[in-house]
XYZ file of C-alpha atoms in Angstrom:
567
model
C -7.140 31.720 17.353
C -4.675 30.776 14.620
C -5.884 28.414 11.922
C -4.427 24.900 12.216
C -2.764 23.928 8.942
C -1.351 20.404 8.470
C 2.219 20.346 7.182
C 3.705 17.981 4.619
C 6.978 16.129 5.336
C 9.113 15.170 2.343
C 11.966 12.626 2.232
C 14.219 12.037 -0.758
C 17.724 12.175 -2.186
C 18.010 15.819 -1.084
C 17.124 15.068 2.533
C 14.103 15.735 4.760
C 12.136 18.985 4.679
C 8.761 20.342 5.795
C 6.259 22.531 3.986
C 2.889 23.987 4.903
C -0.254 22.574 3.356
C -3.028 24.593 1.678
C -3.272 27.469 1.160
C 0.312 28.747 1.539
C 2.566 25.742 0.707
C 5.517 27.726 2.106
C 8.536 25.961 3.677
C 8.462 25.647 7.472
C 11.424 27.870 8.309
C 11.654 26.810 11.954
C 12.165 23.144 10.997
C 15.857 22.068 11.025
C 16.046 20.859 7.409
C 18.288 17.803 6.944
C 20.282 17.725 3.679
C 21.601 14.187 4.128
C 21.318 11.970 1.046
C 20.775 8.833 3.168
C 17.577 9.596 5.100
C 16.160 6.082 5.538
C 12.854 6.721 7.307
C 10.566 9.349 8.845
C 7.382 9.212 10.929
C 4.913 11.383 12.872
C 3.604 10.183 16.229
C -0.100 9.175 16.048
C -1.174 12.185 18.133
C 0.969 14.560 16.059
C 3.108 15.675 18.993
C 6.423 14.442 17.573
C 8.184 13.981 14.233
C 11.266 11.776 13.788
C 13.631 10.835 10.976
C 16.769 8.751 10.380
C 19.611 10.197 8.291
C 22.080 7.288 8.343
C 24.238 8.770 11.111
C 21.734 9.765 13.769
C 18.019 9.736 14.546
C 16.330 12.999 15.552
C 12.978 13.732 17.209
C 11.412 17.201 17.070
C 8.414 18.564 18.943
C 5.866 19.650 16.333
C 4.663 22.683 18.325
C 8.072 24.350 17.896
C 9.881 22.069 15.375
C 12.865 22.096 17.735
C 15.015 18.984 18.263
C 14.341 17.456 21.695
C 15.963 14.008 21.317
C 18.876 12.651 19.297
C 19.833 8.961 19.160
C 23.302 8.404 17.719
C 23.011 4.878 16.330
C 23.964 4.881 12.624
C 22.481 1.443 11.856
C 18.865 2.313 12.711
C 16.750 1.326 9.728
C 13.067 1.402 10.803
C 11.245 3.583 13.356
C 7.795 3.911 14.959
C 6.056 5.706 17.849
C 3.774 4.095 20.434
C 0.028 4.776 20.233
C 0.213 7.957 22.345
C 3.729 8.943 21.300
C 5.248 8.402 24.749
C 7.711 5.816 23.442
C 9.863 5.624 20.331
C 10.896 2.273 18.823
C 13.864 1.582 16.543
C 14.973 -1.506 14.612
C 18.430 -2.308 13.214
C 19.423 -5.200 10.920
C 20.113 -8.389 12.870
C 23.848 -9.128 12.670
C 25.731 -12.258 13.739
C 29.548 -12.282 13.743
C 32.218 -14.759 14.840
C 33.072 -12.580 17.805
C 29.373 -12.153 18.708
C 27.529 -15.341 17.613
C 24.420 -14.598 19.692
C 24.169 -11.060 18.242
C 23.474 -7.829 20.091
C 19.968 -6.509 20.726
C 18.686 -4.747 17.619
C 15.229 -3.598 18.791
C 15.194 -0.685 21.229
C 12.429 1.270 22.994
C 13.200 4.841 24.096
C 11.309 7.624 25.823
C 10.372 10.093 23.096
C 10.867 13.276 25.117
C 14.396 12.599 26.382
C 15.812 9.551 24.590
C 16.058 7.380 27.721
C 16.466 3.687 26.792
C 13.808 1.544 28.513
C 14.014 -1.800 26.675
C 16.360 -3.701 24.344
C 15.851 -7.120 22.785
C 16.613 -9.229 19.716
C 14.168 -9.165 16.802
C 15.529 -11.009 13.770
C 12.690 -10.287 11.356
C 12.132 -6.884 9.827
C 8.567 -7.789 8.906
C 6.232 -7.218 11.873
C 9.173 -6.072 14.006
C 7.177 -3.321 15.748
C 5.997 -3.814 19.340
C 2.233 -3.190 19.535
C 0.461 -1.005 22.078
C -3.094 -0.661 23.280
C -4.564 2.777 22.578
C -3.979 3.857 26.207
C -0.426 2.380 26.258
C -1.321 0.163 29.235
C -0.337 -2.977 27.293
C 2.639 -3.577 25.009
C 3.077 -6.827 23.082
C 6.009 -8.254 21.111
C 6.418 -11.294 18.922
C 9.192 -13.397 20.452
C 9.871 -16.440 18.289
C 6.602 -18.398 18.144
C 4.929 -16.681 21.108
C 3.647 -13.246 22.114
C 5.035 -11.629 25.272
C 2.963 -8.892 26.941
C 4.024 -6.126 29.322
C 1.826 -3.862 31.471
C 2.261 -0.142 32.257
C 5.582 -0.016 30.344
C 7.242 -2.213 32.985
C 9.654 -4.071 30.701
C 11.453 -5.720 33.612
C 8.609 -8.216 34.036
C 6.584 -10.208 31.493
C 2.941 -9.900 32.541
C 1.512 -12.584 30.228
C 2.405 -14.858 27.319
C 0.347 -16.270 24.459
C 1.783 -19.638 23.550
C 0.846 -23.251 22.973
C 0.846 -23.013 19.169
C 3.146 -21.286 16.728
C 2.048 -17.658 16.327
C 3.122 -15.971 13.085
C 1.501 -12.569 13.749
C -0.852 -10.820 16.163
C -2.768 -7.566 16.553
C -4.075 -5.654 19.593
C -7.507 -4.048 19.183
C -7.486 -0.223 18.867
C -9.507 0.346 22.062
C -9.104 0.681 25.816
C -10.231 -1.913 28.369
C -11.412 -4.560 27.723
C -8.491 -5.392 25.448
C -8.663 -7.954 22.658
C -5.811 -9.686 20.825
C -6.183 -11.513 17.510
C -3.525 -14.124 16.660
C -2.727 -15.902 13.409
C -1.503 -19.487 13.928
C -0.369 -21.189 10.696
C -1.172 -24.858 10.201
C 1.244 -27.626 9.278
C 1.051 -29.689 6.074
C -2.605 -30.719 5.692
C -3.756 -29.144 8.958
C -5.750 -25.888 8.925
C -4.509 -22.484 10.055
C -6.367 -20.547 12.757
C -7.318 -17.024 13.630
C -8.004 -16.893 17.370
C -9.485 -13.895 19.174
C -8.703 -13.590 22.901
C -9.881 -11.205 25.593
C -6.994 -10.011 27.748
C -5.671 -11.729 29.853
C -7.355 -15.122 29.120
C -5.044 -16.785 26.613
C -5.681 -20.495 26.983
C -6.505 -22.053 23.615
C -9.936 -23.106 24.889
C -10.616 -19.537 26.078
C -10.688 -18.004 22.593
C -13.906 -15.986 22.221
C -13.823 -16.376 18.414
C -12.053 -19.053 16.402
C -11.775 -19.189 12.594
C -10.036 -21.997 10.718
C -8.932 -21.844 7.095
C -6.638 -23.592 4.637
C -4.268 -22.120 2.072
C -2.714 -19.248 4.006
C 0.923 -18.185 3.692
C 0.208 -14.702 5.014
C -2.573 -12.965 6.974
C -3.426 -9.256 7.236
C -5.604 -8.120 10.149
C -8.037 -5.192 9.895
C -9.873 -3.848 12.991
C -12.796 -1.470 12.876
C -12.573 1.730 14.965
C -14.468 0.312 17.947
C -12.228 -2.762 18.158
C -15.277 -5.035 18.283
C -14.996 -6.414 14.742
C -12.032 -7.657 12.690
C -11.312 -8.961 9.203
C -8.654 -11.530 8.313
C -7.342 -11.376 4.747
C -5.533 -14.651 4.043
C -3.189 -14.988 1.072
C -1.226 -17.757 -0.582
C 1.944 -17.042 -2.515
C 0.873 -19.317 -5.374
C -2.588 -20.027 -6.739
C -2.493 -23.760 -7.535
C -5.325 -23.310 -10.028
C -3.117 -20.952 -12.055
C -5.844 -18.309 -12.119
C -3.714 -15.551 -10.567
C -0.005 -14.709 -10.315
C -0.712 -13.111 -6.932
C -1.863 -16.342 -5.329
C -5.283 -16.798 -3.774
C -7.051 -14.728 -1.101
C -9.992 -15.277 1.232
C -11.615 -12.817 3.647
C -12.910 -13.860 7.081
C -14.884 -11.958 9.717
C -14.643 -12.273 13.519
C -16.327 -10.325 16.320
C -15.837 -9.995 20.072
C -19.291 -11.600 20.456
C -17.877 -14.833 19.020
C -19.406 -14.464 15.553
C -17.399 -15.664 12.536
C -18.042 -15.788 8.787
C -16.287 -16.108 5.438
C -17.037 -13.521 2.786
C -18.531 -14.917 -0.430
C -18.074 -12.788 -3.557
C -20.078 -12.880 -6.777
C -17.028 -12.355 -8.983
C -13.994 -14.625 -9.205
C -10.478 -13.325 -8.800
C -8.100 -11.795 -6.246
C -9.023 -9.489 -3.374
C -7.217 -6.226 -4.119
C -8.104 -4.046 -1.117
C -10.077 -4.051 2.152
C -10.918 -1.080 4.415
C -13.267 -0.436 7.335
C -15.274 2.769 7.370
C -14.075 5.130 10.158
C -17.663 6.349 10.511
C -19.990 3.353 10.170
C -20.089 -0.376 10.906
C -19.398 -1.311 7.293
C -16.393 -2.093 5.138
C -15.445 -1.807 1.481
C -13.782 -4.514 -0.628
C -12.345 -4.399 -4.163
C -12.241 -7.886 -5.675
C -12.273 -9.900 -8.899
C -10.296 -10.004 -12.105
C -9.944 -6.650 -13.865
C -12.150 -4.751 -14.269
C -12.763 -5.336 -10.549
C -15.886 -4.823 -8.436
C -16.125 -2.543 -5.384
C -18.777 -3.371 -2.786
C -19.861 -2.150 0.651
C -20.671 -4.862 3.222
C -22.428 -4.678 6.596
C -21.538 -6.563 9.781
C -23.548 -9.551 8.562
C -21.118 -9.707 5.605
C -24.005 -8.862 3.265
C -23.509 -6.501 0.302
C -25.351 -3.206 0.850
C -24.076 -1.108 -2.085
C -22.247 -1.720 -5.372
C -19.854 0.907 -6.761
C -19.768 -0.783 -10.151
C -16.985 -2.499 -12.088
C -13.839 -0.590 -13.124
C -10.053 -0.912 -13.222
C -9.163 -0.149 -9.584
C -7.272 -1.743 -6.701
C -7.104 0.754 -3.797
C -9.474 2.149 -1.134
C -8.958 5.323 0.923
C -11.510 6.614 3.455
C -11.193 10.234 4.583
C -10.385 10.699 8.317
C -14.034 11.521 9.078
C -15.251 8.593 6.962
C -17.625 10.801 4.947
C -15.693 10.553 1.649
C -14.373 7.413 -0.030
C -11.707 7.298 -2.726
C -11.674 4.326 -5.106
C -8.740 4.239 -7.483
C -6.318 2.077 -9.446
C -2.554 2.507 -9.085
C 0.479 0.408 -9.955
C -0.125 -0.940 -13.447
C -3.492 0.871 -13.661
C -4.036 4.362 -15.038
C -4.653 6.221 -11.774
C -8.328 7.011 -12.334
C -9.690 8.465 -9.043
C -13.349 8.437 -7.940
C -14.519 10.393 -4.882
C -17.796 9.187 -3.341
C -20.130 10.719 -0.756
C -20.482 7.856 1.745
C -23.831 9.009 3.175
C -25.672 9.645 -0.095
C -23.746 6.997 -2.113
C -23.268 9.616 -4.860
C -20.174 10.313 -6.933
C -18.680 13.698 -5.965
C -15.969 13.972 -8.617
C -13.391 12.192 -10.752
C -9.699 12.914 -11.279
C -6.694 11.441 -13.069
C -3.358 10.864 -11.303
C -1.253 8.579 -13.547
C 1.992 7.060 -12.233
C 0.875 7.532 -8.613
C 2.673 5.306 -6.102
C 1.037 6.615 -2.911
C -2.051 8.520 -1.789
C -2.811 9.942 1.636
C -5.649 12.022 3.061
C -4.909 15.233 4.940
C -6.145 15.101 8.562
C -8.507 17.991 7.734
C -10.571 15.614 5.543
C -10.743 18.213 2.732
C -7.497 17.562 0.882
C -5.508 14.553 -0.241
C -2.038 14.081 -1.651
C -0.782 11.867 -4.499
C 2.882 11.226 -5.206
C 5.171 9.503 -7.681
C 8.118 8.107 -5.739
C 11.340 6.174 -6.252
C 12.435 3.431 -6.342
C 9.053 2.281 -7.706
C 9.235 4.961 -10.407
C 12.389 6.966 -10.948
C 11.017 9.270 -13.643
C 8.518 12.058 -13.057
C 8.948 12.132 -9.272
C 6.902 14.686 -7.340
C 3.684 15.173 -5.397
C 0.325 16.905 -5.855
C -2.295 18.216 -3.441
C -5.969 17.980 -4.401
C -9.323 19.156 -3.099
C -11.957 16.456 -2.548
C -14.000 17.893 -5.445
C -11.281 16.575 -7.777
C -9.503 19.923 -8.242
C -5.703 20.044 -8.416
C -4.475 22.773 -6.026
C -0.696 22.389 -5.894
C 2.062 20.542 -7.719
C 5.705 20.033 -6.739
C 7.740 18.245 -9.442
C 11.253 16.927 -8.771
C 14.299 17.452 -10.991
C 15.409 14.437 -13.023
C 18.648 14.279 -11.009
C 16.721 14.043 -7.718
C 14.544 11.299 -6.249
C 11.457 11.580 -4.054
C 11.093 8.629 -1.657
C 8.223 9.472 0.678
C 5.635 12.154 1.519
C 3.638 12.324 4.795
C 0.890 14.577 6.123
C 1.383 15.815 9.672
C -0.903 13.903 12.069
C -3.351 15.404 14.602
C -5.775 14.119 17.255
C -9.073 13.006 15.673
C -11.091 15.884 17.198
C -8.839 18.632 15.775
C -10.752 19.131 12.518
C -14.567 19.085 12.516
C -16.424 17.287 9.737
C -17.784 19.739 7.161
C -20.774 19.514 4.845
C -19.776 18.038 1.475
C -20.015 20.384 -1.502
C -20.343 19.029 -5.029
C -19.137 22.292 -6.578
C -15.488 22.195 -7.672
C -13.183 24.804 -6.151
C -10.746 26.878 -8.205
C -7.478 25.105 -8.944
C -4.529 24.852 -11.326
C -3.824 22.953 -14.536
C -1.329 20.049 -14.330
C 2.166 20.814 -15.667
C 2.117 17.570 -17.639
C -0.928 17.529 -19.965
C -2.824 14.268 -20.261
C -2.027 12.193 -23.315
C -4.669 12.452 -26.021
C -6.690 9.301 -26.672
C -7.468 10.379 -30.249
C -5.598 9.215 -33.333
C -3.154 11.698 -34.857
C -4.380 13.602 -37.914
C -2.156 15.708 -40.157
C -3.172 19.399 -40.348
C -4.713 18.936 -43.826
C -7.016 16.164 -42.575
C -8.163 17.726 -39.311
C -11.893 18.175 -38.994
C -12.501 15.210 -41.314
C -13.324 11.621 -40.413
C -10.577 9.078 -40.996
C -11.373 6.725 -43.936
C -9.555 3.802 -42.289
C -8.776 2.275 -38.908
C -5.264 2.762 -37.584
C -3.912 -0.716 -36.814
C -2.479 -1.604 -33.444
C 1.267 -2.009 -33.400
C 1.937 -5.344 -35.172
C 5.088 -7.314 -34.560
C 7.584 -6.883 -37.367
C 7.101 -5.173 -40.736
C 4.640 -6.091 -43.446
C 5.903 -7.080 -46.871
C 4.508 -5.169 -49.786
C 1.930 -7.126 -51.737
C 3.999 -6.840 -54.912
C 7.118 -8.406 -53.369
C 5.807 -11.816 -52.392
C 8.187 -14.765 -52.435
C 7.298 -17.981 -54.240
C 6.556 -19.598 -50.882
C 4.183 -16.751 -49.969
C 2.347 -17.103 -53.295
C 1.929 -20.857 -52.883
C 0.551 -20.425 -49.354
C -1.848 -17.717 -50.552
C -3.058 -19.886 -53.439
C -3.539 -22.885 -51.146
C -5.447 -20.771 -48.661
C -7.689 -19.349 -51.384
C -8.430 -22.752 -52.898
C -9.512 -24.043 -49.473
C -11.719 -21.013 -48.790
C -15.022 -21.163 -50.698
C -15.710 -17.453 -50.147
C -12.767 -16.530 -52.445
C -13.901 -18.799 -55.310
C -10.339 -20.073 -55.687
C -8.916 -16.590 -56.386
C -5.797 -15.260 -54.675
C -6.305 -11.931 -52.847
C -3.502 -9.443 -52.239
C -5.513 -6.950 -50.153
C -3.621 -5.147 -47.359
C -6.583 -3.569 -45.599
C -6.603 -2.764 -41.890
C -8.190 -6.100 -41.023
C -5.242 -8.053 -42.422
C -2.789 -5.775 -40.620
C -4.374 -6.582 -37.264
C -4.685 -10.314 -37.848
C -5.051 -12.342 -34.661
C -2.084 -14.450 -35.792
C 0.202 -11.438 -35.294
C 1.253 -10.805 -31.695
C 0.634 -7.284 -30.408
C 3.381 -5.047 -29.039
C 1.612 -4.447 -25.742
C 1.305 -8.206 -25.085
C 5.014 -8.716 -25.771
C 5.885 -5.845 -23.471
C 3.615 -7.304 -20.774
C 5.364 -10.669 -21.045
C 8.768 -9.019 -20.724
C 7.644 -7.051 -17.645
C 6.282 -10.195 -15.985
C 9.591 -12.006 -16.555
C 11.539 -9.074 -15.092
C 9.293 -8.908 -12.016
C 9.515 -12.697 -11.496
C 13.307 -12.428 -11.520
C 13.140 -9.671 -8.883
C 10.787 -11.750 -6.720
C 13.209 -14.692 -6.915
C 15.996 -12.393 -5.697
C 13.813 -11.144 -2.828
C 12.991 -14.721 -1.758
C 16.708 -15.525 -1.570
C 17.438 -12.332 0.381
C 14.654 -13.091 2.894
C 16.137 -16.555 3.525
C 19.562 -14.979 4.068
C 18.091 -12.408 6.476
C 16.234 -15.089 8.473
C 19.451 -17.094 8.587
C 21.187 -14.178 10.314
C 23.189 -12.816 7.384
C 23.862 -9.070 7.389
C 22.286 -7.444 4.330
C 23.183 -4.183 2.685
C 20.753 -1.243 2.774
C 19.878 -1.643 -0.918
C 19.133 -5.350 -0.321
C 16.782 -4.497 2.549
C 15.127 -1.916 0.280
C 14.537 -4.688 -2.282
C 12.702 -6.782 0.330
C 10.422 -3.819 1.114
C 9.256 -3.763 -2.523
C 7.886 -7.323 -2.470
C 4.232 -6.384 -1.911
C 4.305 -3.780 -4.699
C 5.906 -6.263 -7.109
C 3.322 -8.940 -6.284
C 0.481 -6.510 -6.890
C 2.071 -5.319 -10.152
C 2.533 -8.836 -11.529
C -1.052 -9.667 -10.645
C -2.326 -6.630 -12.560
C -0.113 -7.416 -15.566
C -1.472 -10.946 -15.698
C -5.093 -9.818 -15.920
C-alpha cells in the first residue's frame, strides 16, 4: 500500500502549483499548473476529494485522486469560493453590483454541484463578510443569512425554504459541527442601550422563547463563534471596535460560554487586556485562551470555565492545535518575533522551541507530524516564502521566493480525520536543515581587536538627533547647565560636562523605536479609515475594484497589528 503524503498548494504572482510534502517535496507533475498572475483564491474540500482555484477568467475544480480537471465554471468575476461540509457542493461569491440598467442587481452567490458544475441555487448576497452558506456535517441542512434572518433548506432542496429564524435582527449564525440533533447559535445585536444576545436553538424550534441557552452582553460590535468537536459546547468572543477606556487600540473583548444543556457563563481572567486567541482542543473537553497586555498569558480552561493549566507569560498571540489534538503550538506573529513553542498536551511538557520571524500564516499538516509557516504578501512583500517543520522544532524544508515574485497563500491538502493515526510523541529532534537566512545576533558588535574582552561601557540605545560635543556648548547651554547644577545639591554647585552612557540615554530623549512605533500606528490608522469608507461603499451597493476588496480583507490583521504596537 502506497504511503499517503499530503501535498502543498501554493498561490502567488506566478500562479497556482502543487508540490509533495515531506520527504520528497517534488512538484506534482500530474497537476495542471496555472501560470495566471491573477489567481484570486484556492481551496480544498473538507474531505480532501476536490481542489479548486480561481484565476480571474475561470474557476477550475480537480479531483485530488488524479489531479484531473472535472469541472470548469467560466465566470470571470468570481472572487471567493468554498466547498460544502462533504464536498458535494461548491459555492462562489462575486462582488455585488448595481447599475442603472439593472438596479436590483443580478444574483452574485451561486451553489454548484462539485462533480459536474450543475447550478442548483442562485441568490443575492451583498456582504462579502459571512457570505458563505453553512452546512451541517451530513449536508442535510443548509443555512444562509438573508438580510436580518436565517433561511434554512433541507436535503439540498433549494426550491423550498424549510424554516426561518427571525423575530430579531440576526447579524451572524453558526451551525454545530455534528449530525442530528442539529444546533444553531445566533448573534443578535442590541440597539442603543439594549443588550446583545447569543441564542442557541435546537433545530427546528426557533421561537425566541424556545432557545435552549441564552446569553446577553453589552459592548459588542462583532462576535466570533467557536464550537467544540462534539457540537455540544460553544464560545462567543465579543469585540468592540473601540475601547472607551482607552486601554487598547483593538477595542474590548469578552468571552462567553454556552452549552446544549442550557449552561452559560462569562470567562473571568486574572490579567487585564485584550483576548488575542481562542481555540478548542480537538481531543479533550477543554480550550486554550491567550489574553492580557503583552507579555500575554496562555491558559487551559475546562468546561466549567475554570483554569486547569498555565503556560506562563510570554509575547504571543496565536494558538494552533495539531489535527489529533496531542500537540499545541503557542506563538506570536504580526508585530511579535515569531517565537514558537510546541507543547505535549497530555503531559503538559514543552517539546521544543523554534523561531519563525516575519511569519504571516501557520498551518498543521493533516498527518499531525509537520507544520508549515509562510511569509506572504500583501502583509509582507519582502522575504516571501514558506518553510516546513517537524513538531520537534526542526526545520526540514525551505522554499524562498524571488524578490520580483509574491507569495499569497499556502495550503496543506486536506484528508478525512481517520486517514493518519496518532503517533507517540518523541522529544528527540529529527535531522533537519539550517535556515538560509541566519538569525540576527543579539550581541553588541565588537571590532576584531576587542573580541574576547568585556566591553568597558554600555552601548546607548538610538537617541533622537546628534549629541553636541561637550566643548562646543552655546552660552544658553552653559547657563542651563549652571542653573541645573546650582539647584542640585549633589553637584555642590559645580557644572559637569560628562558625556557618559547614562546621559546619552536620558529619559528626556525620545527613542528611535518609539518614534517608529508612532509612525506605524498612524499609517495603520489611515489604512483602517480607508477600509471603513470602502465597507460603507460596498454595503451601499457600489462596485469595488479587486485591490479595494483586498484592502477590506486585511482589516483583521491591521487591527491585531495596531493592538500589538500599542502595547
